[in-house]
């Protein structure tokens, strides 16, 4: 009996032991599965954590560059840089050793003389847009870059789908990739006149929906509020109270929604404060800025900030959506004086070309030729010298405001050429005889370009007088915005001394006889900025599907001798990819 009890007790103990083992095994397996799940989730959906750089090797006491973007989109628009282009630009900066710096790094540099990385970059995204955070976050993770996300105070907590809201901003900060800054309280325009000289007064951003015919305006903090005769409608005390209340409102909103006021400020509009502004208005702004903020990017247009710069008068360059990667690198090279390594793209596609000036990138069916500052960039097609009759076909896909040129014949030794220029939606035929000067022998406007008010690069803020308003009123010669692109299909045929040019199916020149046309010469591409663009003297010429044929056959049919087209199965795939991408973009923008 005793042995039976002992046996049963042992069996019961064995059962409990087995259960414990099962529980332990289950817990261990669950822990393993959970760990794998966490890793998988993190790989697919998780937010990486920013890794702080090793500052012990920093030795730079010269300064840093600051680059900002207005916004980022899935594809490029006149106002948003494409995420793919942003990726290329950040990749190029990363490859050349640029390390992003924080707001505290800037303060330590100026106030405690602490060094920066050899190539220091302050990166920022303005306007507080949702798409900017969505598309740039993976790129910050990819390159371990830190950036400042700027917003307007009056967009906070209003649940506007277009703008990131306070809760999301705080979550962005937790990842370490983001810091916060502000562009100000609001976008409000004052002292507005249209292009007929009519006084409009003051409007909020959402009230001034059509800016196409606005000739003059100023931002809310930039001047006295004035009447139709540009006489101040408020005295100094009223102006100071108005400006102070706008900064106070900004402080209250950020404190309420975020728990703090961002320490870095980018005033709207740039380049006005302390530069032509009424000194009383400037003093009112500066007093508030120095009380609220530690850093102020007051200016835009130059990338480099030196060690002797004023922390309340820093500058950044806002990279335009139409800038290709080499354009940004060329701008940095101009502003810093440091030699940049430009991107070339497909080396096989680049091989037939000799770079004469500027920088060139070869991608798919495109040749992107970037000019040096205030000078032409040129590519020369090797072994293209031939006196035979020639047919050149290509698409121009660069900005409308700028010069994109094809040299049909270019004798570099003699300095003689025949070239076809498309500039600011005008076509020009120019030639230069040996020892002579360039002559324009023909000009013709091209078909007008349709563009909407939404495409307008609205940057007419200024300090102005009643006399200027009167002088500018009335009809004007049409100028296209500097930020719009247009694709033009061209075919240029030179047969003997006769030139035929077809643009988008229109025969612009038909067998035009040229006197003393150069008989021998190669083919070249050229890109140069237009003087209409007062802000940017670097230009990206974009040449697509460039093809050269010689007419040597008796039946007059051309024989292709060079082609930059994508053909066959690769061309089909390329076309399908572009179509699919456009469809996805349309769906996202529409719904």
Coordinates of C-alpha atoms in Angstrom, one line a residue:
X1 CA 0.0 0.0 0.0
X2 CA 2.7 2.4 0.9
X3 CA 4.6 1.6 -2.3
X4 CA 1.4 2.3 -4.3
X5 CA 1.0 5.7 -2.6
X6 CA 4.7 6.5 -3.3
X7 CA 4.3 5.5 -7.0
X8 CA 1.2 7.6 -7.4
X9 CA 2.9 10.5 -5.7
X10 CA 5.9 10.1 -8.0
X11 CA 3.6 10.0 -11.0
X12 CA 1.9 13.1 -9.9
X13 CA 5.2 14.8 -9.4
X14 CA 6.3 13.7 -12.9
X15 CA 3.1 15.1 -14.4
X16 CA 3.6 18.5 -12.7
X17 CA 7.3 18.4 -13.9
X18 CA 6.2 17.7 -17.4
X19 CA 3.7 20.6 -17.3
X20 CA 6.4 22.9 -16.0
X21 CA 8.6 21.9 -18.9
X22 CA 5.8 22.5 -21.3
X23 CA 5.2 25.9 -19.9
X24 CA 8.9 26.8 -20.0
X25 CA 9.1 25.5 -23.5
X26 CA 6.0 27.5 -24.5
X27 CA 7.3 30.7 -22.9
X28 CA 10.7 30.3 -24.6
X29 CA 9.1 29.6 -28.0
X30 CA 6.8 32.6 -27.5
X31 CA 9.7 34.8 -26.6
X32 CA 11.6 33.7 -29.7
X33 CA 8.5 34.3 -31.9
X34 CA 7.9 37.6 -30.3
X35 CA 11.5 38.7 -30.9
X36 CA 11.4 37.5 -34.5
X37 CA 8.1 39.4 -34.9
X38 CA 9.5 42.6 -33.4
X39 CA 12.5 42.3 -35.7
X40 CA 10.3 41.7 -38.7
X41 CA 7.9 44.6 -37.8
X42 CA 10.9 46.9 -37.3
X43 CA 12.3 45.9 -40.6
X44 CA 9.1 46.5 -42.4
X45 CA 7.4 49.3 -40.5
X46 CA 9.5 50.3 -37.6
X47 CA 11.1 53.7 -37.1
X48 CA 14.9 53.5 -36.9
X49 CA 16.7 55.5 -34.2
X50 CA 19.2 58.2 -35.2
X51 CA 22.8 57.3 -34.4
X52 CA 24.7 60.3 -33.0
X53 CA 28.0 60.9 -34.9
X54 CA 31.4 60.6 -33.2
X55 CA 32.2 64.2 -32.5
X56 CA 35.7 63.5 -31.2
X57 CA 37.0 63.7 -34.8
X58 CA 35.4 67.0 -35.7
X59 CA 38.0 69.7 -36.6
X60 CA 36.1 72.2 -38.7
X61 CA 36.2 75.8 -37.4
X62 CA 35.3 77.4 -40.8
X63 CA 31.5 77.0 -41.0
X64 CA 28.7 74.9 -42.4
X65 CA 26.2 74.8 -45.3
X66 CA 22.5 75.0 -44.8
X67 CA 20.1 73.5 -47.3
X68 CA 16.3 73.6 -47.1
X69 CA 13.4 72.1 -49.2
X70 CA 10.0 73.7 -49.4
X71 CA 8.3 70.3 -49.8
X72 CA 8.7 66.7 -51.0
X73 CA 6.3 64.8 -53.2
X74 CA 6.1 61.4 -54.7
X75 CA 6.9 63.0 -58.0
X76 CA 8.1 66.5 -58.9
X77 CA 5.8 69.4 -59.1
X78 CA 6.6 73.1 -59.7
X79 CA 6.8 73.4 -55.9
X80 CA 7.7 70.0 -54.6
X81 CA 11.0 68.1 -55.2
X82 CA 10.5 64.4 -56.2
X83 CA 11.4 61.9 -53.5
X84 CA 13.7 60.1 -56.0
X85 CA 15.6 63.4 -56.7
X86 CA 15.9 64.2 -53.0
X87 CA 17.3 60.7 -52.6
X88 CA 19.9 61.3 -55.3
X89 CA 20.9 64.7 -53.8
X90 CA 21.3 63.3 -50.2
X91 CA 23.2 60.3 -51.6
X92 CA 25.6 62.6 -53.4
X93 CA 26.2 64.7 -50.3
X94 CA 26.6 61.6 -48.1
X95 CA 29.1 60.2 -50.6
X96 CA 31.2 63.3 -50.4
X97 CA 31.4 63.1 -46.6
X98 CA 28.7 65.6 -45.5
X99 CA 27.5 65.0 -42.0
X100 CA 24.3 66.7 -40.7
X101 CA 24.5 68.9 -37.6
X102 CA 21.9 69.7 -35.0
X103 CA 20.6 73.0 -33.7
X104 CA 22.8 72.5 -30.6
X105 CA 25.8 71.9 -32.7
X106 CA 25.3 75.4 -34.3
X107 CA 24.9 77.0 -30.9
X108 CA 28.0 75.3 -29.6
X109 CA 29.9 76.4 -32.7
X110 CA 29.1 80.0 -32.3
X111 CA 29.0 80.4 -28.6
X112 CA 31.4 77.8 -27.3
X113 CA 33.8 77.6 -30.4
X114 CA 33.3 73.8 -30.6
X115 CA 34.2 72.3 -34.0
X116 CA 31.9 70.9 -36.6
X117 CA 32.5 68.0 -39.0
X118 CA 34.8 68.7 -41.9
X119 CA 31.8 68.9 -44.2
X120 CA 28.9 70.1 -42.0
X121 CA 25.3 70.2 -43.3
X122 CA 22.3 71.8 -41.7
X123 CA 19.3 70.2 -43.4
X124 CA 15.7 71.4 -43.1
X125 CA 12.2 71.0 -44.6
X126 CA 9.9 74.0 -44.6
X127 CA 6.2 74.7 -44.5
X128 CA 5.2 71.7 -42.2
X129 CA 3.8 69.5 -45.0
X130 CA 2.7 65.9 -44.4
X131 CA 4.2 64.7 -47.6
X132 CA 7.6 66.1 -46.7
X133 CA 7.8 64.1 -43.5
X134 CA 6.4 61.0 -45.2
X135 CA 8.8 60.9 -48.1
X136 CA 11.9 62.2 -46.4
X137 CA 11.8 60.1 -43.2
X138 CA 13.1 56.9 -45.0
X139 CA 15.9 58.9 -46.6
X140 CA 17.0 60.3 -43.2
X141 CA 17.1 56.8 -41.9
X142 CA 19.0 55.6 -45.0
X143 CA 21.8 58.1 -44.6
X144 CA 21.5 58.6 -40.8
X145 CA 20.8 62.3 -41.4
X146 CA 19.1 64.7 -39.0
X147 CA 16.9 67.5 -40.2
X148 CA 14.7 70.3 -38.8
X149 CA 11.0 70.3 -39.6
X150 CA 9.6 73.8 -39.9
X151 CA 5.9 74.7 -39.5
X152 CA 3.5 77.6 -39.2
X153 CA 1.9 78.1 -35.8
X154 CA -1.6 78.8 -37.1
X155 CA -1.6 75.3 -38.8
X156 CA -1.1 73.6 -35.5
X157 CA -4.1 71.6 -34.1
X158 CA -6.5 72.4 -36.9
X159 CA -6.5 68.9 -38.4
X160 CA -5.6 70.1 -41.9
X161 CA -4.7 67.0 -43.8
X162 CA -2.0 68.8 -45.7
X163 CA 0.0 69.7 -42.5
X164 CA 1.7 67.6 -39.8
X165 CA 0.0 68.1 -36.5
X166 CA 1.5 68.5 -33.0
X167 CA 1.2 64.9 -31.9
X168 CA 3.0 63.6 -35.0
X169 CA 5.7 66.3 -34.6
X170 CA 6.5 65.0 -31.1
X171 CA 6.6 61.4 -32.4
X172 CA 9.0 62.5 -35.2
X173 CA 11.3 64.0 -32.6
X174 CA 11.4 60.8 -30.6
X175 CA 13.2 59.0 -33.5
X176 CA 16.1 61.4 -33.2
X177 CA 16.1 62.2 -36.9
X178 CA 14.0 65.3 -36.4
X179 CA 14.1 68.6 -34.6
X180 CA 11.5 71.3 -34.9
X181 CA 11.6 74.9 -36.1
X182 CA 9.1 77.6 -37.2
X183 CA 8.5 79.7 -40.3
X184 CA 6.4 82.0 -38.1
X185 CA 2.8 82.4 -37.0
X186 CA 1.0 82.6 -40.3
X187 CA 1.2 83.7 -44.0
X188 CA -0.6 87.0 -44.3
X189 CA 0.0 89.5 -47.1
X190 CA -0.2 93.2 -46.6
X191 CA -0.1 96.3 -48.9
X192 CA -1.1 94.3 -51.9
X193 CA -1.4 95.9 -55.4
X194 CA -2.4 94.1 -58.6
X195 CA -0.6 94.5 -61.9
X196 CA -3.1 97.2 -62.9
X197 CA -2.1 99.3 -59.9
X198 CA -5.3 98.7 -57.9
X199 CA -5.0 98.5 -54.1
X200 CA -6.1 95.3 -52.5
X201 CA -4.9 95.8 -49.0
X202 CA -4.4 92.8 -46.7
X203 CA -5.4 89.2 -47.3
X204 CA -4.8 85.9 -45.5
X205 CA -3.1 83.2 -47.5
X206 CA -6.4 81.3 -48.2
X207 CA -8.1 84.5 -49.3
X208 CA -5.5 85.3 -51.9
X209 CA -6.2 82.2 -54.0
X210 CA -5.2 83.8 -57.4
X211 CA -1.8 85.4 -57.2
X212 CA -1.1 85.5 -61.0
X213 CA -2.0 89.2 -61.3
X214 CA -0.4 90.4 -58.1
X215 CA 2.4 92.8 -58.7
X216 CA 3.4 94.0 -55.3
X217 CA 2.9 92.8 -51.7
X218 CA 4.6 92.3 -48.4
X219 CA 4.4 89.9 -45.5
X220 CA 2.6 90.7 -42.3
X221 CA 5.7 91.4 -40.3
X222 CA 7.7 93.2 -42.9
X223 CA 6.3 96.7 -43.0
X224 CA 3.8 99.2 -41.7
X225 CA 0.3 98.5 -42.9
X226 CA -0.3 101.2 -45.5
X227 CA -3.2 102.7 -47.5
X228 CA -3.6 103.0 -51.3
X229 CA -1.1 105.9 -51.4
X230 CA 1.5 103.8 -49.5
X231 CA 1.1 106.1 -46.5
X232 CA 1.3 104.3 -43.1
X233 CA -2.2 103.6 -41.7
X234 CA -0.8 103.0 -38.3
X235 CA 1.7 104.8 -36.1
X236 CA 4.9 103.3 -34.6
X237 CA 3.2 102.2 -31.3
X238 CA 0.4 100.5 -33.2
X239 CA 2.9 98.8 -35.6
X240 CA 5.0 97.5 -32.7
X241 CA 1.9 96.3 -30.8
X242 CA 0.7 94.4 -34.0
X243 CA 4.1 92.8 -34.6
X244 CA 4.5 91.9 -30.9
X245 CA 1.0 90.3 -30.8
X246 CA 1.9 88.1 -33.7
X247 CA 5.0 86.7 -32.0
X248 CA 3.1 86.4 -28.8
X249 CA 0.4 84.4 -30.6
X250 CA 3.1 82.1 -32.0
X251 CA 4.6 81.6 -28.6
X252 CA 1.2 80.7 -27.1
X253 CA 0.3 78.2 -29.8
X254 CA 3.6 76.3 -29.7
X255 CA 3.6 76.3 -25.9
X256 CA 0.1 75.0 -25.8
X257 CA 0.4 72.4 -28.6
X258 CA 4.0 71.2 -28.2
X259 CA 5.0 72.3 -24.7
X260 CA 7.8 74.5 -26.0
X261 CA 8.7 77.0 -28.6
X262 CA 11.1 75.8 -31.3
X263 CA 14.5 77.5 -30.9
X264 CA 15.2 78.1 -34.6
X265 CA 13.3 80.5 -36.8
X266 CA 13.1 81.2 -40.6
X267 CA 11.3 84.4 -41.1
X268 CA 9.0 84.9 -44.1
X269 CA 10.0 86.5 -46.3
X270 CA 13.7 86.0 -46.4
X271 CA 16.2 88.7 -47.2
X272 CA 14.0 91.5 -46.0
X273 CA 14.9 92.0 -42.4
X274 CA 17.7 94.5 -42.0
X275 CA 17.9 94.8 -45.8
X276 CA 15.7 97.7 -47.1
X277 CA 13.1 97.3 -44.5
X278 CA 11.9 100.3 -42.5
X279 CA 14.3 100.4 -39.5
X280 CA 11.5 100.8 -37.0
X281 CA 9.8 97.6 -38.3
X282 CA 13.2 95.8 -38.3
X283 CA 13.8 96.8 -34.7
X284 CA 10.4 95.5 -33.6
X285 CA 11.1 92.2 -35.3
X286 CA 14.6 91.8 -34.0
X287 CA 13.5 92.5 -30.4
X288 CA 10.9 89.7 -30.5
X289 CA 13.2 87.3 -32.3
X290 CA 16.0 87.6 -29.9
X291 CA 13.6 87.1 -27.0
X292 CA 12.0 84.0 -28.5
X293 CA 14.7 82.2 -30.5
X294 CA 18.3 81.1 -30.3
X295 CA 18.9 80.8 -34.0
X296 CA 17.5 82.7 -36.9
X297 CA 18.0 81.9 -40.6
X298 CA 17.2 85.4 -41.9
X299 CA 18.5 85.1 -45.5
X300 CA 18.1 82.7 -48.4
X301 CA 20.2 82.3 -51.5
X302 CA 23.6 81.3 -50.3
X303 CA 24.4 78.0 -48.6
X304 CA 27.6 78.8 -46.6
X305 CA 27.6 80.2 -43.0
X306 CA 31.1 81.2 -41.8
X307 CA 32.5 81.2 -38.3
X308 CA 32.1 85.0 -38.1
X309 CA 28.4 85.0 -39.1
X310 CA 25.7 86.3 -36.8
X311 CA 23.6 83.5 -35.3
X312 CA 20.6 85.7 -35.8
X313 CA 21.4 86.4 -39.5
X314 CA 22.2 83.0 -40.9
X315 CA 21.6 82.0 -44.5
X316 CA 20.4 78.9 -46.3
X317 CA 19.8 77.9 -49.9
X318 CA 16.3 76.5 -50.7
X319 CA 16.9 73.8 -53.3
X320 CA 14.3 74.3 -56.1
X321 CA 12.2 71.3 -57.3
X322 CA 13.6 71.7 -60.8
X323 CA 17.2 71.4 -59.6
X324 CA 18.9 68.1 -60.6
X325 CA 21.7 66.8 -58.3
X326 CA 24.5 68.5 -60.1
X327 CA 22.7 71.8 -59.9
X328 CA 22.7 71.6 -56.1
X329 CA 26.4 70.5 -56.1
X330 CA 27.3 73.3 -58.5
X331 CA 25.6 75.8 -56.2
X332 CA 27.4 74.4 -53.1
X333 CA 30.7 74.6 -55.0
X334 CA 29.9 78.3 -55.9
X335 CA 29.1 79.2 -52.4
X336 CA 31.8 77.4 -50.6
X337 CA 34.7 77.5 -53.1
X338 CA 35.3 73.8 -52.5
X339 CA 35.6 71.4 -55.4
X340 CA 32.6 69.1 -55.7
X341 CA 32.5 65.6 -57.2
X342 CA 29.7 65.7 -59.7
X343 CA 27.5 62.7 -60.6
X344 CA 27.8 61.2 -64.0
X345 CA 25.3 58.4 -64.0
X346 CA 25.7 55.7 -66.6
X347 CA 29.4 55.6 -67.6
X348 CA 28.7 53.7 -70.8
X349 CA 26.2 56.4 -72.0
X350 CA 28.7 59.1 -71.0
X351 CA 31.6 57.6 -73.0
X352 CA 30.8 59.1 -76.4
X353 CA 30.7 62.6 -75.0
X354 CA 33.5 65.1 -74.1
X355 CA 32.6 67.5 -71.2
X356 CA 33.8 71.0 -72.2
X357 CA 32.2 72.9 -69.4
X358 CA 29.8 72.4 -66.5
X359 CA 28.7 68.9 -65.4
X360 CA 26.7 66.2 -67.1
X361 CA 24.6 63.3 -65.8
X362 CA 23.5 60.4 -68.1
X363 CA 20.4 58.5 -67.0
X364 CA 18.2 56.3 -69.2
X365 CA 17.2 58.4 -72.3
X366 CA 18.2 61.7 -70.7
X367 CA 21.3 63.8 -70.8
X368 CA 21.2 66.4 -68.0
X369 CA 23.7 69.2 -68.7
X370 CA 24.3 71.6 -65.8
X371 CA 26.0 74.9 -66.5
X372 CA 28.6 76.6 -64.3
X373 CA 27.4 79.8 -62.6
X374 CA 26.7 82.6 -65.1
X375 CA 28.4 80.6 -68.0
X376 CA 27.4 78.0 -70.5
X377 CA 27.9 74.2 -70.0
X378 CA 28.8 72.2 -73.0
X379 CA 29.1 68.6 -74.2
X380 CA 30.8 67.7 -77.5
X381 CA 29.9 64.5 -79.3
X382 CA 33.2 62.7 -80.1
X383 CA 33.8 61.7 -83.7
X384 CA 30.8 63.6 -84.9
X385 CA 32.7 65.8 -87.5
X386 CA 31.2 65.2 -90.9
X387 CA 30.2 67.4 -93.8
X388 CA 27.4 65.1 -94.9
X389 CA 23.7 66.2 -94.6
X390 CA 22.5 65.6 -91.0
X391 CA 19.2 65.0 -89.2
X392 CA 19.1 65.6 -85.5
X393 CA 16.1 64.7 -83.4
X394 CA 15.6 65.3 -79.7
X395 CA 13.3 66.4 -76.9
X396 CA 14.1 69.4 -74.7
X397 CA 12.8 68.8 -71.2
X398 CA 14.5 71.5 -69.1
X399 CA 12.9 74.6 -67.6
X400 CA 11.2 77.0 -70.0
X401 CA 13.2 80.0 -68.6
X402 CA 16.7 79.1 -69.7
X403 CA 18.8 78.3 -72.8
X404 CA 19.0 74.8 -74.4
X405 CA 21.1 74.7 -77.5
X406 CA 22.2 72.1 -80.1
X407 CA 25.2 72.9 -82.3
X408 CA 24.3 71.3 -85.6
X409 CA 27.9 72.0 -86.8
X410 CA 30.7 73.3 -84.6
X411 CA 34.2 73.9 -85.9
X412 CA 36.0 74.4 -82.6
X413 CA 39.3 75.3 -84.2
X414 CA 37.9 78.0 -86.4
X415 CA 35.3 79.1 -83.8
X416 CA 32.6 78.7 -86.5
X417 CA 29.2 77.1 -85.8
X418 CA 25.5 76.8 -86.7
X419 CA 23.3 76.3 -83.6
X420 CA 19.6 76.0 -82.7
X421 CA 18.6 77.7 -79.5
X422 CA 15.4 77.4 -77.5
X423 CA 15.3 80.1 -74.8
X424 CA 12.2 81.3 -72.8
X425 CA 9.9 79.6 -75.3
X426 CA 11.5 81.2 -78.3
X427 CA 13.4 79.5 -81.0
X428 CA 16.5 81.1 -82.5
X429 CA 18.9 80.1 -85.3
X430 CA 22.4 81.5 -84.8
X431 CA 25.6 81.2 -86.7
X432 CA 29.1 82.4 -86.5
X433 CA 31.6 82.4 -89.3
X434 CA 35.3 81.9 -88.8
X435 CA 36.8 84.9 -87.2
X436 CA 33.4 86.6 -86.9
X437 CA 30.8 87.2 -84.2
X438 CA 27.7 85.2 -83.4
X439 CA 24.6 86.4 -85.4
X440 CA 21.0 85.6 -84.9
X441 CA 19.6 84.9 -88.4
X442 CA 16.1 83.8 -87.4
X443 CA 13.7 83.9 -84.4
X444 CA 10.2 82.6 -83.8
X445 CA 8.0 82.2 -80.8
X446 CA 6.9 78.7 -80.0
X447 CA 3.4 77.6 -79.2
X448 CA 2.2 79.2 -75.8
X449 CA 2.7 77.1 -72.8
X450 CA -0.3 76.4 -70.6
X451 CA 0.4 76.8 -66.9
X452 CA -1.9 77.3 -63.9
X453 CA -1.7 79.8 -61.0
X454 CA -0.7 76.9 -58.8
X455 CA 2.5 76.6 -60.8
X456 CA 3.5 80.2 -60.1
X457 CA 6.7 80.7 -58.1
X458 CA 5.1 83.5 -56.0
X459 CA 8.0 85.6 -54.8
X460 CA 7.2 89.3 -55.4
X461 CA 7.5 90.5 -51.8
X462 CA 9.3 93.8 -51.6
X463 CA 9.5 97.3 -50.2
X464 CA 8.1 99.6 -52.9
X465 CA 6.8 103.1 -53.6
X466 CA 3.7 104.6 -55.1
X467 CA 5.8 105.7 -58.1
X468 CA 7.0 102.1 -58.7
X469 CA 3.4 100.9 -58.6
X470 CA 2.3 103.5 -61.2
X471 CA 5.3 102.7 -63.4
X472 CA 4.5 99.0 -63.4
X473 CA 0.8 99.2 -64.0
X474 CA -0.7 98.2 -67.4
X475 CA 0.0 95.4 -69.9
X476 CA 3.3 93.7 -69.9
X477 CA 5.3 91.3 -72.1
X478 CA 4.5 87.8 -71.0
X479 CA 7.1 86.2 -68.9
X480 CA 6.9 82.5 -67.9
X481 CA 7.5 81.6 -64.3
X482 CA 11.1 80.4 -63.6
X483 CA 9.9 77.1 -62.1
X484 CA 7.9 75.5 -64.9
X485 CA 9.1 72.9 -67.4
X486 CA 8.0 72.0 -70.9
X487 CA 8.9 69.1 -73.2
X488 CA 9.5 70.1 -76.8
X489 CA 10.1 67.7 -79.6
X490 CA 12.5 69.0 -82.2
X491 CA 13.9 67.7 -85.5
X492 CA 16.7 69.7 -87.2
X493 CA 17.7 68.8 -90.8
X494 CA 20.7 70.5 -92.5
X495 CA 21.0 69.6 -96.2
X496 CA 23.8 71.5 -97.9
X497 CA 23.1 75.2 -96.9
X498 CA 19.4 74.6 -96.3
X499 CA 18.0 74.3 -92.8
X500 CA 14.6 72.8 -91.8
X501 CA 13.3 72.8 -88.2
X502 CA 10.2 71.1 -86.9
X503 CA 9.0 71.7 -83.4
X504 CA 6.1 69.6 -82.0
X505 CA 5.0 68.9 -85.5
X506 CA 5.1 72.5 -86.6
X507 CA 7.5 73.4 -89.4
X508 CA 9.1 76.5 -88.0
X509 CA 11.8 76.8 -90.7
X510 CA 11.4 75.0 -94.1
X511 CA 14.5 74.8 -96.3
X512 CA 15.8 78.1 -95.0
X513 CA 18.9 79.1 -97.1
X514 CA 21.9 80.1 -95.0
X515 CA 24.7 82.2 -96.3
X516 CA 28.2 81.0 -95.6
X517 CA 27.2 78.1 -93.3
X518 CA 30.1 76.2 -91.8
X519 CA 30.9 73.2 -93.9
X520 CA 32.5 71.0 -91.4
X521 CA 32.1 70.5 -87.7
X522 CA 30.9 68.3 -84.9
X523 CA 27.7 68.2 -82.8
X524 CA 27.5 69.7 -79.3
X525 CA 25.0 70.4 -76.6
X526 CA 24.9 73.6 -74.5
X527 CA 23.0 74.8 -71.4
X528 CA 22.9 78.3 -70.0
X529 CA 20.8 80.3 -67.6
X530 CA 18.5 83.1 -68.7
X531 CA 18.9 86.6 -67.3
X532 CA 15.2 86.6 -66.5
X533 CA 16.0 84.3 -63.6
X534 CA 17.4 86.9 -61.2
X535 CA 17.8 84.4 -58.4
X536 CA 19.7 81.5 -60.0
X537 CA 22.5 81.7 -62.6
X538 CA 22.9 77.9 -62.9
X539 CA 20.8 76.0 -65.4
X540 CA 20.0 72.4 -66.2
X541 CA 19.5 71.6 -69.9
X542 CA 17.7 68.3 -70.4
X543 CA 18.0 66.5 -73.7
X544 CA 16.0 63.3 -74.2
X545 CA 16.1 60.7 -77.0
X546 CA 19.0 62.5 -78.7
X547 CA 19.6 60.9 -82.1
X548 CA 21.8 61.8 -85.1
X549 CA 21.3 60.5 -88.6
X550 CA 23.2 61.1 -91.9
X551 CA 21.5 61.3 -95.2
X552 CA 23.8 59.2 -97.4
X553 CA 21.4 56.9 -99.2
X554 CA 20.2 57.6 -102.7
X555 CA 16.5 57.6 -101.6
X556 CA 17.3 60.3 -99.1
X557 CA 16.4 58.2 -96.1
X558 CA 18.5 58.9 -93.0
X559 CA 21.0 56.4 -91.6
X560 CA 21.2 56.6 -87.8
X561 CA 24.8 57.0 -86.6
X562 CA 24.2 57.9 -82.9
X563 CA 21.2 57.3 -80.6
X564 CA 20.4 57.9 -77.0
X565 CA 16.9 56.4 -77.2
X566 CA 15.7 53.5 -75.2
X567 CA 14.4 50.9 -77.7
X568 CA 13.2 47.3 -77.9
X569 CA 12.0 45.5 -74.7
X570 CA 13.9 47.9 -72.5
X571 CA 11.9 50.8 -74.1
X572 CA 8.6 49.0 -73.5
X573 CA 9.5 48.4 -69.9
X574 CA 10.6 52.0 -69.5
X575 CA 7.4 53.3 -71.0
X576 CA 5.2 51.1 -68.8
X577 CA 7.1 52.1 -65.7
X578 CA 6.6 55.8 -66.5
X579 CA 2.9 55.3 -67.2
X580 CA 2.4 53.3 -64.0
X581 CA 4.2 55.9 -62.0
X582 CA 2.1 58.7 -63.5
X583 CA -1.1 56.7 -62.7
X584 CA -0.2 56.2 -59.1
X585 CA 0.7 59.8 -58.7
X586 CA -2.6 60.8 -60.2
X587 CA -4.5 58.6 -57.8
X588 CA -2.7 59.8 -54.8
X589 CA -3.1 63.5 -55.8
X590 CA -6.8 63.0 -56.6
X591 CA -8.0 60.9 -53.7

